[in-house]
């Protein structure tokens, strides 16, 4: 890999930038290389789920326009299981999979942070990803089966097997 630095000198007149709506709308504000901790903090849901250290970028055709999203699968993190969660039955029949696809528009951040100060209106933190689950549903980024049985987080641990889908009994899996 060869890295090349380029000077930040452009020929564009700064006064023309606000008028270039197409370029501004497609400017990526979020970096998938540094966002994993934020996804974990805001979207982990349970202590045994996790996200890979580097997230991915994908494009979705939303209402006829391509939109960049920072995306990740909410995977089971076997190294996070503790106590009786690690016994054979739980490891192979209950805590068997991650759950969900998380996407944040790459070109949008919120105006204020999700803190206790937010209610008081005194938060100076901003720039967090916008996780608008209702938007994903409205825009038809459909996920029919949110279960994720193998991925990058699982691969970091000792990949194991899961016993799922037995006939005639209710599922034991954690959902």
mmCIF file of N, CA and C in Angstrom, residues 13-146:
data_model
loop_
_atom_site.group_PDB
_atom_site.id
_atom_site.type_symbol
_atom_site.label_atom_id
_atom_site.label_comp_id
_atom_site.label_asym_id
_atom_site.label_seq_id
_atom_site.Cartn_x
_atom_site.Cartn_y
_atom_site.Cartn_z
ATOM 1 N N UNK A 13 -14.357 28.070 -6.517
ATOM 2 C CA UNK A 13 -14.615 29.292 -5.773
ATOM 3 C C UNK A 13 -15.442 28.927 -4.537
ATOM 4 N N UNK A 14 -14.998 29.262 -3.328
ATOM 5 C CA UNK A 14 -15.737 28.909 -2.107
ATOM 6 C C UNK A 14 -17.180 29.402 -2.101
ATOM 7 N N UNK A 15 -17.472 30.464 -2.811
ATOM 8 C CA UNK A 15 -18.840 30.980 -2.867
ATOM 9 C C UNK A 15 -19.771 30.079 -3.667
ATOM 10 N N UNK A 16 -19.188 29.213 -4.528
ATOM 11 C CA UNK A 16 -19.997 28.307 -5.345
ATOM 12 C C UNK A 16 -20.370 27.022 -4.605
ATOM 13 N N UNK A 17 -19.684 26.720 -3.519
ATOM 14 C CA UNK A 17 -19.897 25.448 -2.818
ATOM 15 C C UNK A 17 -21.331 25.282 -2.323
ATOM 16 N N UNK A 18 -21.943 26.253 -1.648
ATOM 17 C CA UNK A 18 -23.324 26.040 -1.180
ATOM 18 C C UNK A 18 -24.312 25.747 -2.301
ATOM 19 N N UNK A 19 -24.024 26.205 -3.511
ATOM 20 C CA UNK A 19 -24.930 25.972 -4.633
ATOM 21 C C UNK A 19 -24.790 24.562 -5.208
ATOM 22 N N UNK A 20 -23.700 23.866 -4.874
ATOM 23 C CA UNK A 20 -23.459 22.516 -5.400
ATOM 24 C C UNK A 20 -24.164 21.488 -4.513
ATOM 25 N N UNK A 21 -25.477 21.467 -4.587
ATOM 26 C CA UNK A 21 -26.323 20.653 -3.713
ATOM 27 C C UNK A 21 -26.022 19.163 -3.846
ATOM 28 N N UNK A 22 -25.767 18.683 -5.051
ATOM 29 C CA UNK A 22 -25.516 17.257 -5.265
ATOM 30 C C UNK A 22 -24.271 16.797 -4.522
ATOM 31 N N UNK A 23 -23.195 17.551 -4.628
ATOM 32 C CA UNK A 23 -21.951 17.179 -3.951
ATOM 33 C C UNK A 23 -22.108 17.251 -2.440
ATOM 34 N N UNK A 24 -22.725 18.284 -1.950
ATOM 35 C CA UNK A 24 -22.897 18.438 -0.507
ATOM 36 C C UNK A 24 -23.750 17.306 0.056
ATOM 37 N N UNK A 25 -24.803 16.923 -0.638
ATOM 38 C CA UNK A 25 -25.686 15.852 -0.162
ATOM 39 C C UNK A 25 -24.976 14.503 -0.117
ATOM 40 N N UNK A 26 -23.950 14.304 -0.933
ATOM 41 C CA UNK A 26 -23.237 13.028 -0.976
ATOM 42 C C UNK A 26 -21.939 13.027 -0.186
ATOM 43 N N UNK A 27 -21.641 14.079 0.524
ATOM 44 C CA UNK A 27 -20.406 14.143 1.292
ATOM 45 C C UNK A 27 -20.505 13.222 2.500
ATOM 46 N N UNK A 28 -19.584 12.269 2.579
ATOM 47 C CA UNK A 28 -19.594 11.311 3.688
ATOM 48 C C UNK A 28 -19.020 11.984 4.935
ATOM 49 N N UNK A 29 -19.803 12.020 5.997
ATOM 50 C CA UNK A 29 -19.388 12.633 7.253
ATOM 51 C C UNK A 29 -18.886 11.606 8.259
ATOM 52 N N UNK A 30 -19.260 10.353 8.079
ATOM 53 C CA UNK A 30 -18.911 9.302 9.032
ATOM 54 C C UNK A 30 -17.821 8.397 8.468
ATOM 55 N N UNK A 31 -16.896 7.983 9.329
ATOM 56 C CA UNK A 31 -15.780 7.127 8.934
ATOM 57 C C UNK A 31 -15.984 5.732 9.516
ATOM 58 N N UNK A 32 -16.137 4.714 8.671
ATOM 59 C CA UNK A 32 -16.377 3.360 9.180
ATOM 60 C C UNK A 32 -15.201 2.794 9.969
ATOM 61 N N UNK A 33 -14.024 3.395 9.840
ATOM 62 C CA UNK A 33 -12.851 2.911 10.567
ATOM 63 C C UNK A 33 -12.849 3.321 12.033
ATOM 64 N N UNK A 34 -13.628 4.309 12.390
ATOM 65 C CA UNK A 34 -13.619 4.789 13.776
ATOM 66 C C UNK A 34 -14.988 4.705 14.449
ATOM 67 N N UNK A 35 -15.963 4.154 13.771
ATOM 68 C CA UNK A 35 -17.342 4.209 14.258
ATOM 69 C C UNK A 35 -17.796 2.990 15.054
ATOM 70 N N UNK A 36 -16.994 1.941 15.114
ATOM 71 C CA UNK A 36 -17.430 0.705 15.767
ATOM 72 C C UNK A 36 -17.816 0.922 17.234
ATOM 73 N N UNK A 37 -17.019 1.688 17.966
ATOM 74 C CA UNK A 37 -17.344 1.927 19.383
ATOM 75 C C UNK A 37 -18.670 2.668 19.538
ATOM 76 N N UNK A 38 -18.948 3.577 18.633
ATOM 77 C CA UNK A 38 -20.209 4.316 18.688
ATOM 78 C C UNK A 38 -21.382 3.391 18.398
ATOM 79 N N UNK A 39 -21.254 2.535 17.382
ATOM 80 C CA UNK A 39 -22.303 1.554 17.099
ATOM 81 C C UNK A 39 -22.519 0.676 18.330
ATOM 82 N N UNK A 40 -21.423 0.231 18.952
ATOM 83 C CA UNK A 40 -21.538 -0.632 20.130
ATOM 84 C C UNK A 40 -22.253 0.092 21.259
ATOM 85 N N UNK A 41 -21.855 1.313 21.530
ATOM 86 C CA UNK A 41 -22.453 2.061 22.638
ATOM 87 C C UNK A 41 -23.937 2.335 22.414
ATOM 88 N N UNK A 42 -24.311 2.666 21.195
ATOM 89 C CA UNK A 42 -25.684 3.088 20.941
ATOM 90 C C UNK A 42 -26.602 1.981 20.428
ATOM 91 N N UNK A 43 -26.034 0.886 19.870
ATOM 92 C CA UNK A 43 -26.864 -0.125 19.223
ATOM 93 C C UNK A 43 -26.579 -1.555 19.675
ATOM 94 N N UNK A 44 -25.765 -1.755 20.688
ATOM 95 C CA UNK A 44 -25.414 -3.112 21.116
ATOM 96 C C UNK A 44 -26.624 -3.877 21.648
ATOM 97 N N UNK A 45 -27.494 -3.233 22.377
ATOM 98 C CA UNK A 45 -28.727 -3.763 22.965
ATOM 99 C C UNK A 45 -28.495 -4.716 24.130
ATOM 100 N N UNK A 46 -27.646 -5.706 23.990
ATOM 101 C CA UNK A 46 -27.333 -6.653 25.073
ATOM 102 C C UNK A 46 -25.824 -6.791 25.160
ATOM 103 N N UNK A 47 -25.311 -7.119 26.355
ATOM 104 C CA UNK A 47 -23.861 -7.177 26.537
ATOM 105 C C UNK A 47 -23.182 -8.283 25.747
ATOM 106 N N UNK A 48 -23.929 -9.230 25.216
ATOM 107 C CA UNK A 48 -23.306 -10.329 24.470
ATOM 108 C C UNK A 48 -23.369 -10.117 22.959
ATOM 109 N N UNK A 49 -23.771 -8.941 22.510
ATOM 110 C CA UNK A 49 -23.715 -8.597 21.094
ATOM 111 C C UNK A 49 -22.513 -7.695 20.855
ATOM 112 N N UNK A 50 -22.056 -7.650 19.625
ATOM 113 C CA UNK A 50 -20.934 -6.783 19.302
ATOM 114 C C UNK A 50 -20.890 -6.458 17.822
ATOM 115 N N UNK A 51 -19.966 -5.576 17.474
ATOM 116 C CA UNK A 51 -19.754 -5.163 16.092
ATOM 117 C C UNK A 51 -18.284 -5.339 15.760
ATOM 118 N N UNK A 52 -17.952 -5.572 14.495
ATOM 119 C CA UNK A 52 -16.543 -5.692 14.117
ATOM 120 C C UNK A 52 -15.808 -4.372 14.327
ATOM 121 N N UNK A 53 -14.479 -4.419 14.454
ATOM 122 C CA UNK A 53 -13.721 -3.189 14.712
ATOM 123 C C UNK A 53 -13.804 -2.165 13.578
ATOM 124 N N UNK A 54 -13.934 -2.625 12.350
ATOM 125 C CA UNK A 54 -14.109 -1.731 11.207
ATOM 126 C C UNK A 54 -15.445 -2.052 10.559
ATOM 127 N N UNK A 55 -16.270 -1.045 10.401
ATOM 128 C CA UNK A 55 -17.588 -1.245 9.808
ATOM 129 C C UNK A 55 -17.488 -1.152 8.285
ATOM 130 N N UNK A 56 -18.599 -1.348 7.615
ATOM 131 C CA UNK A 56 -18.614 -1.357 6.155
ATOM 132 C C UNK A 56 -19.443 -0.197 5.617
ATOM 133 N N UNK A 57 -19.232 0.084 4.343
ATOM 134 C CA UNK A 57 -20.025 1.085 3.636
ATOM 135 C C UNK A 57 -20.768 0.350 2.534
ATOM 136 N N UNK A 58 -22.041 0.635 2.417
ATOM 137 C CA UNK A 58 -22.820 0.041 1.341
ATOM 138 C C UNK A 58 -23.738 1.116 0.782
ATOM 139 N N UNK A 59 -24.171 0.906 -0.435
ATOM 140 C CA UNK A 59 -25.071 1.861 -1.081
ATOM 141 C C UNK A 59 -26.412 1.201 -1.298
ATOM 142 N N UNK A 60 -27.444 1.962 -1.042
ATOM 143 C CA UNK A 60 -28.804 1.486 -1.261
ATOM 144 C C UNK A 60 -29.529 2.477 -2.147
ATOM 145 N N UNK A 61 -30.322 1.956 -3.042
ATOM 146 C CA UNK A 61 -31.142 2.780 -3.915
ATOM 147 C C UNK A 61 -32.417 3.110 -3.144
ATOM 148 N N UNK A 62 -32.499 4.336 -2.689
ATOM 149 C CA UNK A 62 -33.638 4.795 -1.904
ATOM 150 C C UNK A 62 -34.392 5.831 -2.733
ATOM 151 N N UNK A 63 -35.599 5.490 -3.092
ATOM 152 C CA UNK A 63 -36.432 6.394 -3.897
ATOM 153 C C UNK A 63 -35.708 6.872 -5.156
ATOM 154 N N UNK A 64 -34.977 5.963 -5.809
ATOM 155 C CA UNK A 64 -34.298 6.296 -7.053
ATOM 156 C C UNK A 64 -32.967 6.998 -6.902
ATOM 157 N N UNK A 65 -32.508 7.202 -5.673
ATOM 158 C CA UNK A 65 -31.220 7.855 -5.446
ATOM 159 C C UNK A 65 -30.315 6.934 -4.653
ATOM 160 N N UNK A 66 -29.032 6.849 -5.062
ATOM 161 C CA UNK A 66 -28.073 6.057 -4.306
ATOM 162 C C UNK A 66 -27.681 6.805 -3.042
ATOM 163 N N UNK A 67 -27.686 6.106 -1.927
ATOM 164 C CA UNK A 67 -27.364 6.699 -0.630
ATOM 165 C C UNK A 67 -26.325 5.812 0.050
ATOM 166 N N UNK A 68 -25.208 6.402 0.498
ATOM 167 C CA UNK A 68 -24.199 5.664 1.258
ATOM 168 C C UNK A 68 -24.675 5.470 2.690
ATOM 169 N N UNK A 69 -24.470 4.262 3.215
ATOM 170 C CA UNK A 69 -24.770 3.950 4.609
ATOM 171 C C UNK A 69 -23.557 3.282 5.239
ATOM 172 N N UNK A 70 -23.308 3.581 6.495
ATOM 173 C CA UNK A 70 -22.352 2.822 7.290
ATOM 174 C C UNK A 70 -23.169 1.673 7.862
ATOM 175 N N UNK A 71 -22.738 0.441 7.624
ATOM 176 C CA UNK A 71 -23.545 -0.721 7.989
ATOM 177 C C UNK A 71 -22.733 -1.726 8.798
ATOM 178 N N UNK A 72 -23.447 -2.482 9.613
ATOM 179 C CA UNK A 72 -22.832 -3.564 10.376
ATOM 180 C C UNK A 72 -23.912 -4.536 10.820
ATOM 181 N N UNK A 73 -23.486 -5.747 11.052
ATOM 182 C CA UNK A 73 -24.369 -6.768 11.607
ATOM 183 C C UNK A 73 -24.153 -6.813 13.112
ATOM 184 N N UNK A 74 -25.240 -6.873 13.869
ATOM 185 C CA UNK A 74 -25.153 -7.008 15.327
ATOM 186 C C UNK A 74 -24.955 -8.501 15.603
ATOM 187 N N UNK A 75 -23.706 -8.884 15.845
ATOM 188 C CA UNK A 75 -23.348 -10.294 15.978
ATOM 189 C C UNK A 75 -23.285 -10.727 17.437
ATOM 190 N N UNK A 76 -23.396 -12.030 17.647
ATOM 191 C CA UNK A 76 -23.132 -12.578 18.974
ATOM 192 C C UNK A 76 -21.624 -12.448 19.200
ATOM 193 N N UNK A 77 -21.231 -12.047 20.379
ATOM 194 C CA UNK A 77 -19.813 -11.912 20.725
ATOM 195 C C UNK A 77 -19.492 -12.971 21.775
ATOM 196 N N UNK A 78 -19.052 -14.158 21.352
ATOM 197 C CA UNK A 78 -18.834 -15.259 22.294
ATOM 198 C C UNK A 78 -17.912 -14.908 23.455
ATOM 199 N N UNK A 79 -16.949 -14.025 23.226
ATOM 200 C CA UNK A 79 -16.024 -13.639 24.300
ATOM 201 C C UNK A 79 -16.721 -12.810 25.379
ATOM 202 N N UNK A 80 -17.905 -12.296 25.090
ATOM 203 C CA UNK A 80 -18.647 -11.489 26.062
ATOM 204 C C UNK A 80 -19.590 -12.314 26.930
ATOM 205 N N UNK A 81 -19.787 -13.575 26.584
ATOM 206 C CA UNK A 81 -20.649 -14.433 27.404
ATOM 207 C C UNK A 81 -19.966 -14.693 28.738
ATOM 208 N N UNK A 82 -20.755 -14.695 29.816
ATOM 209 C CA UNK A 82 -20.188 -14.900 31.149
ATOM 210 C C UNK A 82 -21.038 -15.882 31.941
ATOM 211 N N UNK A 83 -20.465 -16.412 32.999
ATOM 212 C CA UNK A 83 -21.202 -17.272 33.930
ATOM 213 C C UNK A 83 -21.874 -18.430 33.237
ATOM 214 N N UNK A 84 -23.161 -18.659 33.575
ATOM 215 C CA UNK A 84 -23.871 -19.808 33.007
ATOM 216 C C UNK A 84 -24.182 -19.632 31.521
ATOM 217 N N UNK A 85 -23.950 -18.440 30.961
ATOM 218 C CA UNK A 85 -24.123 -18.262 29.514
ATOM 219 C C UNK A 85 -23.111 -19.103 28.736
ATOM 220 N N UNK A 86 -22.033 -19.507 29.385
ATOM 221 C CA UNK A 86 -20.969 -20.236 28.685
ATOM 222 C C UNK A 86 -21.092 -21.746 28.800
ATOM 223 N N UNK A 87 -22.113 -22.252 29.499
ATOM 224 C CA UNK A 87 -22.223 -23.715 29.570
ATOM 225 C C UNK A 87 -22.650 -24.261 28.205
ATOM 226 N N UNK A 88 -22.513 -25.563 28.011
ATOM 227 C CA UNK A 88 -22.714 -26.182 26.702
ATOM 228 C C UNK A 88 -24.103 -25.888 26.140
ATOM 229 N N UNK A 89 -25.136 -26.054 26.940
ATOM 230 C CA UNK A 89 -26.505 -25.857 26.451
ATOM 231 C C UNK A 89 -26.713 -24.421 25.987
ATOM 232 N N UNK A 90 -26.327 -23.468 26.793
ATOM 233 C CA UNK A 90 -26.517 -22.067 26.409
ATOM 234 C C UNK A 90 -25.663 -21.683 25.205
ATOM 235 N N UNK A 91 -24.420 -22.134 25.178
ATOM 236 C CA UNK A 91 -23.518 -21.785 24.079
ATOM 237 C C UNK A 91 -23.998 -22.343 22.737
ATOM 238 N N UNK A 92 -24.583 -23.545 22.743
ATOM 239 C CA UNK A 92 -24.936 -24.202 21.481
ATOM 240 C C UNK A 92 -26.415 -24.125 21.105
ATOM 241 N N UNK A 93 -27.296 -23.775 22.048
ATOM 242 C CA UNK A 93 -28.723 -23.762 21.712
ATOM 243 C C UNK A 93 -29.433 -22.449 22.045
ATOM 244 N N UNK A 94 -28.849 -21.606 22.883
ATOM 245 C CA UNK A 94 -29.520 -20.363 23.283
ATOM 246 C C UNK A 94 -28.814 -19.138 22.693
ATOM 247 N N UNK A 95 -27.557 -18.940 23.055
ATOM 248 C CA UNK A 95 -26.795 -17.781 22.571
ATOM 249 C C UNK A 95 -26.072 -18.184 21.288
ATOM 250 N N UNK A 96 -26.851 -18.328 20.219
ATOM 251 C CA UNK A 96 -26.336 -18.907 18.979
ATOM 252 C C UNK A 96 -26.129 -17.897 17.860
ATOM 253 N N UNK A 97 -26.711 -16.720 17.976
ATOM 254 C CA UNK A 97 -26.667 -15.802 16.841
ATOM 255 C C UNK A 97 -26.817 -14.346 17.269
ATOM 256 N N UNK A 98 -26.347 -13.493 16.390
ATOM 257 C CA UNK A 98 -26.577 -12.070 16.547
ATOM 258 C C UNK A 98 -27.968 -11.743 16.051
ATOM 259 N N UNK A 99 -28.314 -10.479 16.133
ATOM 260 C CA UNK A 99 -29.671 -10.130 15.755
ATOM 261 C C UNK A 99 -29.716 -8.715 15.213
ATOM 262 N N UNK A 100 -29.774 -8.601 13.903
ATOM 263 C CA UNK A 100 -30.060 -7.299 13.333
ATOM 264 C C UNK A 100 -28.996 -6.706 12.448
ATOM 265 N N UNK A 101 -29.465 -5.870 11.599
ATOM 266 C CA UNK A 101 -28.669 -5.104 10.657
ATOM 267 C C UNK A 101 -28.796 -3.653 11.093
ATOM 268 N N UNK A 102 -27.662 -2.989 11.301
ATOM 269 C CA UNK A 102 -27.676 -1.601 11.749
ATOM 270 C C UNK A 102 -27.089 -0.742 10.634
ATOM 271 N N UNK A 103 -27.790 0.304 10.287
ATOM 272 C CA UNK A 103 -27.339 1.198 9.216
ATOM 273 C C UNK A 103 -27.521 2.645 9.652
ATOM 274 N N UNK A 104 -26.541 3.456 9.321
ATOM 275 C CA UNK A 104 -26.620 4.894 9.584
ATOM 276 C C UNK A 104 -26.245 5.623 8.298
ATOM 277 N N UNK A 105 -27.047 6.589 7.872
ATOM 278 C CA UNK A 105 -26.680 7.344 6.670
ATOM 279 C C UNK A 105 -25.284 7.950 6.844
ATOM 280 N N UNK A 106 -24.423 7.754 5.868
ATOM 281 C CA UNK A 106 -23.033 8.203 5.970
ATOM 282 C C UNK A 106 -22.892 9.712 5.855
ATOM 283 N N UNK A 107 -23.945 10.380 5.414
ATOM 284 C CA UNK A 107 -23.847 11.823 5.193
ATOM 285 C C UNK A 107 -24.643 12.647 6.203
ATOM 286 N N UNK A 108 -25.063 12.013 7.314
ATOM 287 C CA UNK A 108 -25.848 12.762 8.310
ATOM 288 C C UNK A 108 -25.376 12.423 9.713
ATOM 289 N N UNK A 109 -25.369 13.426 10.559
ATOM 290 C CA UNK A 109 -25.119 13.240 11.987
ATOM 291 C C UNK A 109 -26.177 14.034 12.740
ATOM 292 N N UNK A 110 -26.358 13.676 14.018
ATOM 293 C CA UNK A 110 -27.355 14.433 14.775
ATOM 294 C C UNK A 110 -26.761 15.740 15.274
ATOM 295 N N UNK A 111 -27.615 16.606 15.712
ATOM 296 C CA UNK A 111 -27.170 17.924 16.147
ATOM 297 C C UNK A 111 -26.696 17.928 17.588
ATOM 298 N N UNK A 112 -27.209 17.002 18.401
ATOM 299 C CA UNK A 112 -26.809 16.948 19.802
ATOM 300 C C UNK A 112 -26.592 15.505 20.216
ATOM 301 N N UNK A 113 -25.795 15.314 21.249
ATOM 302 C CA UNK A 113 -25.462 13.968 21.713
ATOM 303 C C UNK A 113 -26.591 13.376 22.532
ATOM 304 N N UNK A 114 -26.522 12.075 22.706
ATOM 305 C CA UNK A 114 -27.510 11.370 23.529
ATOM 306 C C UNK A 114 -26.979 11.313 24.965
ATOM 307 N N UNK A 115 -27.141 12.398 25.699
ATOM 308 C CA UNK A 115 -26.638 12.456 27.066
ATOM 309 C C UNK A 115 -27.738 12.946 27.990
ATOM 310 N N UNK A 116 -27.473 12.874 29.288
ATOM 311 C CA UNK A 116 -28.438 13.396 30.248
ATOM 312 C C UNK A 116 -28.534 14.917 30.139
ATOM 313 N N UNK A 117 -27.473 15.532 29.641
ATOM 314 C CA UNK A 117 -27.489 16.981 29.461
ATOM 315 C C UNK A 117 -28.417 17.394 28.323
ATOM 316 N N UNK A 118 -28.698 16.456 27.437
ATOM 317 C CA UNK A 118 -29.530 16.764 26.280
ATOM 318 C C UNK A 118 -30.884 17.337 26.707
ATOM 319 N N UNK A 119 -31.467 16.747 27.729
ATOM 320 C CA UNK A 119 -32.774 17.212 28.198
ATOM 321 C C UNK A 119 -32.711 18.656 28.679
ATOM 322 N N UNK A 120 -31.586 19.019 29.270
ATOM 323 C CA UNK A 120 -31.422 20.381 29.761
ATOM 324 C C UNK A 120 -31.024 21.345 28.643
ATOM 325 N N UNK A 121 -30.699 20.782 27.476
ATOM 326 C CA UNK A 121 -30.323 21.624 26.352
ATOM 327 C C UNK A 121 -28.935 22.204 26.467
ATOM 328 N N UNK A 122 -28.076 21.605 27.321
ATOM 329 C CA UNK A 122 -26.755 22.186 27.521
ATOM 330 C C UNK A 122 -25.633 21.323 26.953
ATOM 331 N N UNK A 123 -25.957 20.346 26.140
ATOM 332 C CA UNK A 123 -24.928 19.475 25.597
ATOM 333 C C UNK A 123 -24.162 20.160 24.473
ATOM 334 N N UNK A 124 -22.845 20.092 24.551
ATOM 335 C CA UNK A 124 -22.016 20.632 23.482
ATOM 336 C C UNK A 124 -21.550 19.537 22.534
ATOM 337 N N UNK A 125 -21.854 18.288 22.849
ATOM 338 C CA UNK A 125 -21.424 17.170 22.016
ATOM 339 C C UNK A 125 -22.395 16.967 20.872
ATOM 340 N N UNK A 126 -21.853 16.707 19.704
ATOM 341 C CA UNK A 126 -22.702 16.413 18.557
ATOM 342 C C UNK A 126 -21.906 15.570 17.586
ATOM 343 N N UNK A 127 -22.519 15.253 16.477
ATOM 344 C CA UNK A 127 -21.811 14.509 15.458
ATOM 345 C C UNK A 127 -21.993 13.012 15.535
ATOM 346 N N UNK A 128 -22.984 12.546 16.283
ATOM 347 C CA UNK A 128 -23.242 11.115 16.376
ATOM 348 C C UNK A 128 -24.040 10.644 15.163
ATOM 349 N N UNK A 129 -23.869 9.362 14.778
ATOM 350 C CA UNK A 129 -24.648 8.840 13.654
ATOM 351 C C UNK A 129 -26.139 8.911 13.937
ATOM 352 N N UNK A 130 -26.909 8.998 12.882
ATOM 353 C CA UNK A 130 -28.359 9.005 12.987
ATOM 354 C C UNK A 130 -28.839 7.582 12.749
ATOM 355 N N UNK A 131 -29.351 6.948 13.792
ATOM 356 C CA UNK A 131 -29.907 5.605 13.664
ATOM 357 C C UNK A 131 -31.412 5.745 13.656
ATOM 358 N N UNK A 132 -31.987 5.904 12.508
ATOM 359 C CA UNK A 132 -33.424 6.091 12.407
ATOM 360 C C UNK A 132 -34.030 4.805 11.882
ATOM 361 N N UNK A 133 -34.405 3.909 12.803
ATOM 362 C CA UNK A 133 -34.916 2.607 12.398
ATOM 363 C C UNK A 133 -36.207 2.741 11.613
ATOM 364 N N UNK A 134 -37.038 3.702 11.987
ATOM 365 C CA UNK A 134 -38.283 3.870 11.245
ATOM 366 C C UNK A 134 -37.996 4.314 9.815
ATOM 367 N N UNK A 135 -36.920 5.072 9.618
ATOM 368 C CA UNK A 135 -36.552 5.479 8.261
ATOM 369 C C UNK A 135 -36.178 4.259 7.427
ATOM 370 N N UNK A 136 -35.419 3.340 8.006
ATOM 371 C CA UNK A 136 -35.027 2.136 7.268
ATOM 372 C C UNK A 136 -36.261 1.347 6.858
ATOM 373 N N UNK A 137 -37.245 1.265 7.749
ATOM 374 C CA UNK A 137 -38.469 0.540 7.412
ATOM 375 C C UNK A 137 -39.250 1.274 6.325
ATOM 376 N N UNK A 138 -39.340 2.594 6.439
ATOM 377 C CA UNK A 138 -40.070 3.374 5.441
ATOM 378 C C UNK A 138 -39.382 3.312 4.082
ATOM 379 N N UNK A 139 -38.063 3.298 4.095
ATOM 380 C CA UNK A 139 -37.301 3.336 2.852
ATOM 381 C C UNK A 139 -37.061 1.944 2.279
ATOM 382 N N UNK A 140 -37.575 0.931 2.910
ATOM 383 C CA UNK A 140 -37.532 -0.441 2.430
ATOM 384 C C UNK A 140 -36.106 -0.976 2.307
ATOM 385 N N UNK A 141 -35.316 -0.828 3.354
ATOM 386 C CA UNK A 141 -34.082 -1.593 3.474
ATOM 387 C C UNK A 141 -34.509 -2.799 4.289
ATOM 388 N N UNK A 142 -35.066 -3.752 3.602
ATOM 389 C CA UNK A 142 -35.729 -4.872 4.273
ATOM 390 C C UNK A 142 -34.732 -5.931 4.728
ATOM 391 N N UNK A 143 -34.956 -6.434 5.925
ATOM 392 C CA UNK A 143 -34.204 -7.563 6.458
ATOM 393 C C UNK A 143 -35.248 -8.572 6.912
ATOM 394 N N UNK A 144 -35.391 -9.650 6.161
ATOM 395 C CA UNK A 144 -36.411 -10.650 6.473
ATOM 396 C C UNK A 144 -36.026 -11.527 7.657
ATOM 397 N N UNK A 145 -34.780 -11.924 7.718
ATOM 398 C CA UNK A 145 -34.290 -12.798 8.783
ATOM 399 C C UNK A 145 -33.123 -12.101 9.478
ATOM 400 N N UNK A 146 -33.339 -11.477 10.622
ATOM 401 C CA UNK A 146 -32.278 -10.706 11.262
ATOM 402 C C UNK A 146 -31.231 -11.549 11.998
#
